[in-house]
């Protein structure tokens, strides 16, 4: 069945609970790129360096990584709906408090709390969408990736529009939008059945003992370093006004959304997931290398173009992580995300420091190398990834909607 078919089970024919969760997910993903166009403004407003401001990403994703071990533990005990509401409430509180910060240290701390709430929400949202969506996991994953792409596109735009008046306003705006998402989940999403087996804190780590899942996570770790070098470091390199930077990353996000939802599935059907992933990683490596050594106009074009490769990678990685191991999907997802988010925390921290130690080109050389390393892992572990994904897919098909809320 074509997941884009508007008929029963198609991407566009989903229950209200799914749309409410997906809508809140858009806002959650907006929070990731929200600060992109206002990073220089934040640095100026709080008298901080680029390295200090980059910690907004590091604290956010470091807490997110560790929270992956907690999300399944929490949601398997209080249920998916309550976990979503808890995550949304934390984001509302900490995003609002971030707008009141007087020092960069306070802002970094509030972003850490924001990261905890976002982790609880985002990881559980995928489980809820997969469990409640019509059309099976394929439609659910595409819907989730659509929310991701739209949120990543709109986040920088919202940040630019509100941040032009004050760098504080985007944080207040996010808190308000998440409060609306909280109301939507409260009204439209009924309480989900709890899994028959509670998830322990160690289950995601145990899941990584599976060779296929460990390989996907390792490759995604290298890829995420490249991804977040582009997202967190490029705004300082472009050195544009909030509006101009917001427009660049809005276009970047649109390409990410289009390629993750429309292009990636077609490429996978024609060439296979592993060939598509390996090729896209190599193209991303070439793109960021040109970005680092080109002029300003070239850097703008390459930044936008990277969204296409990132969109393809996101979709393929998500499907591999959910299907390659014999662990329940939500447990596998938690283990996979635990590994890859560490790179999202590392890249914003190291990129500006590498520039300080060397020059402005080298952070992009490092990012290109990590993308190539991600492709190398896929190539070296190709047999395990292909064999194990084929073995476990039938079991996962029967498992959907039963244990998915364990995340």
PDB file of N, CA, C and O in Angstrom, residues 154-185:
ATOM      1  N   UNK A 154      10.255  25.395  10.396  1.00  0.00           N
ATOM      2  CA  UNK A 154       9.562  26.543  10.984  1.00  0.00           C
ATOM      3  C   UNK A 154      10.278  27.109  12.206  1.00  0.00           C
ATOM      4  O   UNK A 154      10.094  28.285  12.540  1.00  0.00           O
ATOM      5  N   UNK A 155      11.086  26.265  12.885  1.00  0.00           N
ATOM      6  CA  UNK A 155      11.788  26.746  14.065  1.00  0.00           C
ATOM      7  C   UNK A 155      12.666  27.959  13.795  1.00  0.00           C
ATOM      8  O   UNK A 155      12.525  28.997  14.460  1.00  0.00           O
ATOM      9  N   UNK A 156      13.583  27.889  12.813  1.00  0.00           N
ATOM     10  CA  UNK A 156      14.405  29.068  12.512  1.00  0.00           C
ATOM     11  C   UNK A 156      13.587  30.269  12.056  1.00  0.00           C
ATOM     12  O   UNK A 156      13.937  31.411  12.347  1.00  0.00           O
ATOM     13  N   UNK A 157      12.477  30.011  11.329  1.00  0.00           N
ATOM     14  CA  UNK A 157      11.637  31.120  10.863  1.00  0.00           C
ATOM     15  C   UNK A 157      10.987  31.814  12.048  1.00  0.00           C
ATOM     16  O   UNK A 157      10.976  33.057  12.136  1.00  0.00           O
ATOM     17  N   UNK A 158      10.437  31.039  12.982  1.00  0.00           N
ATOM     18  CA  UNK A 158       9.845  31.630  14.177  1.00  0.00           C
ATOM     19  C   UNK A 158      10.905  32.357  14.996  1.00  0.00           C
ATOM     20  O   UNK A 158      10.666  33.460  15.508  1.00  0.00           O
ATOM     21  N   UNK A 159      12.079  31.738  15.110  1.00  0.00           N
ATOM     22  CA  UNK A 159      13.154  32.379  15.851  1.00  0.00           C
ATOM     23  C   UNK A 159      13.546  33.719  15.256  1.00  0.00           C
ATOM     24  O   UNK A 159      13.821  34.681  15.972  1.00  0.00           O
ATOM     25  N   UNK A 160      13.556  33.790  13.917  1.00  0.00           N
ATOM     26  CA  UNK A 160      13.923  35.041  13.248  1.00  0.00           C
ATOM     27  C   UNK A 160      12.843  36.102  13.423  1.00  0.00           C
ATOM     28  O   UNK A 160      13.134  37.263  13.721  1.00  0.00           O
ATOM     29  N   UNK A 161      11.583  35.710  13.235  1.00  0.00           N
ATOM     30  CA  UNK A 161      10.481  36.670  13.304  1.00  0.00           C
ATOM     31  C   UNK A 161      10.344  37.266  14.703  1.00  0.00           C
ATOM     32  O   UNK A 161      10.218  38.484  14.863  1.00  0.00           O
ATOM     33  N   UNK A 162      10.383  36.406  15.715  1.00  0.00           N
ATOM     34  CA  UNK A 162      10.253  36.898  17.084  1.00  0.00           C
ATOM     35  C   UNK A 162      11.566  37.467  17.605  1.00  0.00           C
ATOM     36  O   UNK A 162      11.578  38.435  18.370  1.00  0.00           O
ATOM     37  N   UNK A 163      12.683  36.870  17.171  1.00  0.00           N
ATOM     38  CA  UNK A 163      13.983  37.299  17.663  1.00  0.00           C
ATOM     39  C   UNK A 163      14.437  38.639  17.123  1.00  0.00           C
ATOM     40  O   UNK A 163      15.357  39.245  17.674  1.00  0.00           O
ATOM     41  N   UNK A 164      13.804  39.107  16.055  1.00  0.00           N
ATOM     42  CA  UNK A 164      14.178  40.417  15.516  1.00  0.00           C
ATOM     43  C   UNK A 164      13.869  41.526  16.515  1.00  0.00           C
ATOM     44  O   UNK A 164      14.564  42.538  16.557  1.00  0.00           O
ATOM     45  N   UNK A 165      12.820  41.314  17.324  1.00  0.00           N
ATOM     46  CA  UNK A 165      12.464  42.304  18.341  1.00  0.00           C
ATOM     47  C   UNK A 165      13.303  42.106  19.607  1.00  0.00           C
ATOM     48  O   UNK A 165      13.803  43.059  20.197  1.00  0.00           O
ATOM     49  N   UNK A 166      13.442  40.852  20.019  1.00  0.00           N
ATOM     50  CA  UNK A 166      14.256  40.522  21.190  1.00  0.00           C
ATOM     51  C   UNK A 166      14.594  39.047  21.144  1.00  0.00           C
ATOM     52  O   UNK A 166      13.747  38.221  20.771  1.00  0.00           O
ATOM     53  N   UNK A 167      15.808  38.685  21.556  1.00  0.00           N
ATOM     54  CA  UNK A 167      16.186  37.274  21.555  1.00  0.00           C
ATOM     55  C   UNK A 167      15.360  36.488  22.559  1.00  0.00           C
ATOM     56  O   UNK A 167      15.275  35.255  22.481  1.00  0.00           O
ATOM     57  N   UNK A 168      14.677  37.155  23.478  1.00  0.00           N
ATOM     58  CA  UNK A 168      13.876  36.471  24.492  1.00  0.00           C
ATOM     59  C   UNK A 168      12.541  35.970  23.947  1.00  0.00           C
ATOM     60  O   UNK A 168      11.999  34.973  24.435  1.00  0.00           O
ATOM     61  N   UNK A 169      11.990  36.649  22.959  1.00  0.00           N
ATOM     62  CA  UNK A 169      10.640  36.350  22.501  1.00  0.00           C
ATOM     63  C   UNK A 169      10.474  34.938  21.917  1.00  0.00           C
ATOM     64  O   UNK A 169       9.425  34.308  22.115  1.00  0.00           O
ATOM     65  N   UNK A 170      11.451  34.400  21.176  1.00  0.00           N
ATOM     66  CA  UNK A 170      11.267  33.038  20.670  1.00  0.00           C
ATOM     67  C   UNK A 170      11.057  32.000  21.776  1.00  0.00           C
ATOM     68  O   UNK A 170      10.318  31.029  21.591  1.00  0.00           O
ATOM     69  N   UNK A 171      11.680  32.208  22.922  1.00  0.00           N
ATOM     70  CA  UNK A 171      11.497  31.270  24.024  1.00  0.00           C
ATOM     71  C   UNK A 171      10.087  31.372  24.600  1.00  0.00           C
ATOM     72  O   UNK A 171       9.451  30.356  24.890  1.00  0.00           O
ATOM     73  N   UNK A 172       9.601  32.600  24.751  1.00  0.00           N
ATOM     74  CA  UNK A 172       8.232  32.779  25.226  1.00  0.00           C
ATOM     75  C   UNK A 172       7.236  32.218  24.205  1.00  0.00           C
ATOM     76  O   UNK A 172       6.217  31.620  24.575  1.00  0.00           O
ATOM     77  N   UNK A 173       7.528  32.422  22.922  1.00  0.00           N
ATOM     78  CA  UNK A 173       6.642  31.912  21.874  1.00  0.00           C
ATOM     79  C   UNK A 173       6.558  30.395  21.885  1.00  0.00           C
ATOM     80  O   UNK A 173       5.473  29.820  21.718  1.00  0.00           O
ATOM     81  N   UNK A 174       7.708  29.736  22.086  1.00  0.00           N
ATOM     82  CA  UNK A 174       7.713  28.272  22.149  1.00  0.00           C
ATOM     83  C   UNK A 174       6.903  27.773  23.338  1.00  0.00           C
ATOM     84  O   UNK A 174       6.145  26.801  23.232  1.00  0.00           O
ATOM     85  N   UNK A 175       7.051  28.440  24.478  1.00  0.00           N
ATOM     86  CA  UNK A 175       6.286  28.045  25.660  1.00  0.00           C
ATOM     87  C   UNK A 175       4.785  28.141  25.388  1.00  0.00           C
ATOM     88  O   UNK A 175       4.013  27.245  25.771  1.00  0.00           O
ATOM     89  N   UNK A 176       4.361  29.208  24.710  1.00  0.00           N
ATOM     90  CA  UNK A 176       2.943  29.381  24.408  1.00  0.00           C
ATOM     91  C   UNK A 176       2.441  28.297  23.450  1.00  0.00           C
ATOM     92  O   UNK A 176       1.358  27.730  23.634  1.00  0.00           O
ATOM     93  N   UNK A 177       3.235  27.992  22.408  1.00  0.00           N
ATOM     94  CA  UNK A 177       2.826  26.970  21.437  1.00  0.00           C
ATOM     95  C   UNK A 177       2.771  25.586  22.083  1.00  0.00           C
ATOM     96  O   UNK A 177       1.878  24.777  21.783  1.00  0.00           O
ATOM     97  N   UNK A 178       3.717  25.291  22.957  1.00  0.00           N
ATOM     98  CA  UNK A 178       3.706  24.004  23.632  1.00  0.00           C
ATOM     99  C   UNK A 178       2.521  23.893  24.591  1.00  0.00           C
ATOM    100  O   UNK A 178       1.988  22.796  24.814  1.00  0.00           O
ATOM    101  N   UNK A 179       2.109  25.015  25.162  1.00  0.00           N
ATOM    102  CA  UNK A 179       0.914  25.005  26.013  1.00  0.00           C
ATOM    103  C   UNK A 179      -0.320  24.641  25.181  1.00  0.00           C
ATOM    104  O   UNK A 179      -1.202  23.904  25.641  1.00  0.00           O
ATOM    105  N   UNK A 180      -0.382  25.146  23.946  1.00  0.00           N
ATOM    106  CA  UNK A 180      -1.474  24.776  23.044  1.00  0.00           C
ATOM    107  C   UNK A 180      -1.413  23.284  22.724  1.00  0.00           C
ATOM    108  O   UNK A 180      -2.445  22.596  22.685  1.00  0.00           O
ATOM    109  N   UNK A 181      -0.191  22.777  22.471  1.00  0.00           N
ATOM    110  CA  UNK A 181      -0.019  21.348  22.237  1.00  0.00           C
ATOM    111  C   UNK A 181      -0.472  20.522  23.427  1.00  0.00           C
ATOM    112  O   UNK A 181      -1.073  19.452  23.267  1.00  0.00           O
ATOM    113  N   UNK A 182      -0.205  21.012  24.636  1.00  0.00           N
ATOM    114  CA  UNK A 182      -0.642  20.336  25.860  1.00  0.00           C
ATOM    115  C   UNK A 182      -2.160  20.206  25.874  1.00  0.00           C
ATOM    116  O   UNK A 182      -2.702  19.133  26.187  1.00  0.00           O
ATOM    117  N   UNK A 183      -2.854  21.289  25.516  1.00  0.00           N
ATOM    118  CA  UNK A 183      -4.318  21.254  25.483  1.00  0.00           C
ATOM    119  C   UNK A 183      -4.818  20.283  24.414  1.00  0.00           C
ATOM    120  O   UNK A 183      -5.800  19.561  24.624  1.00  0.00           O
ATOM    121  N   UNK A 184      -4.148  20.271  23.240  1.00  0.00           N
ATOM    122  CA  UNK A 184      -4.549  19.373  22.165  1.00  0.00           C
ATOM    123  C   UNK A 184      -4.437  17.914  22.565  1.00  0.00           C
ATOM    124  O   UNK A 184      -5.345  17.104  22.299  1.00  0.00           O
ATOM    125  N   UNK A 185      -3.322  17.553  23.200  1.00  0.00           N
ATOM    126  CA  UNK A 185      -3.140  16.173  23.668  1.00  0.00           C
ATOM    127  C   UNK A 185      -4.187  15.835  24.725  1.00  0.00           C
ATOM    128  O   UNK A 185      -4.763  14.739  24.744  1.00  0.00           O
TER     129      UNK A 185
END
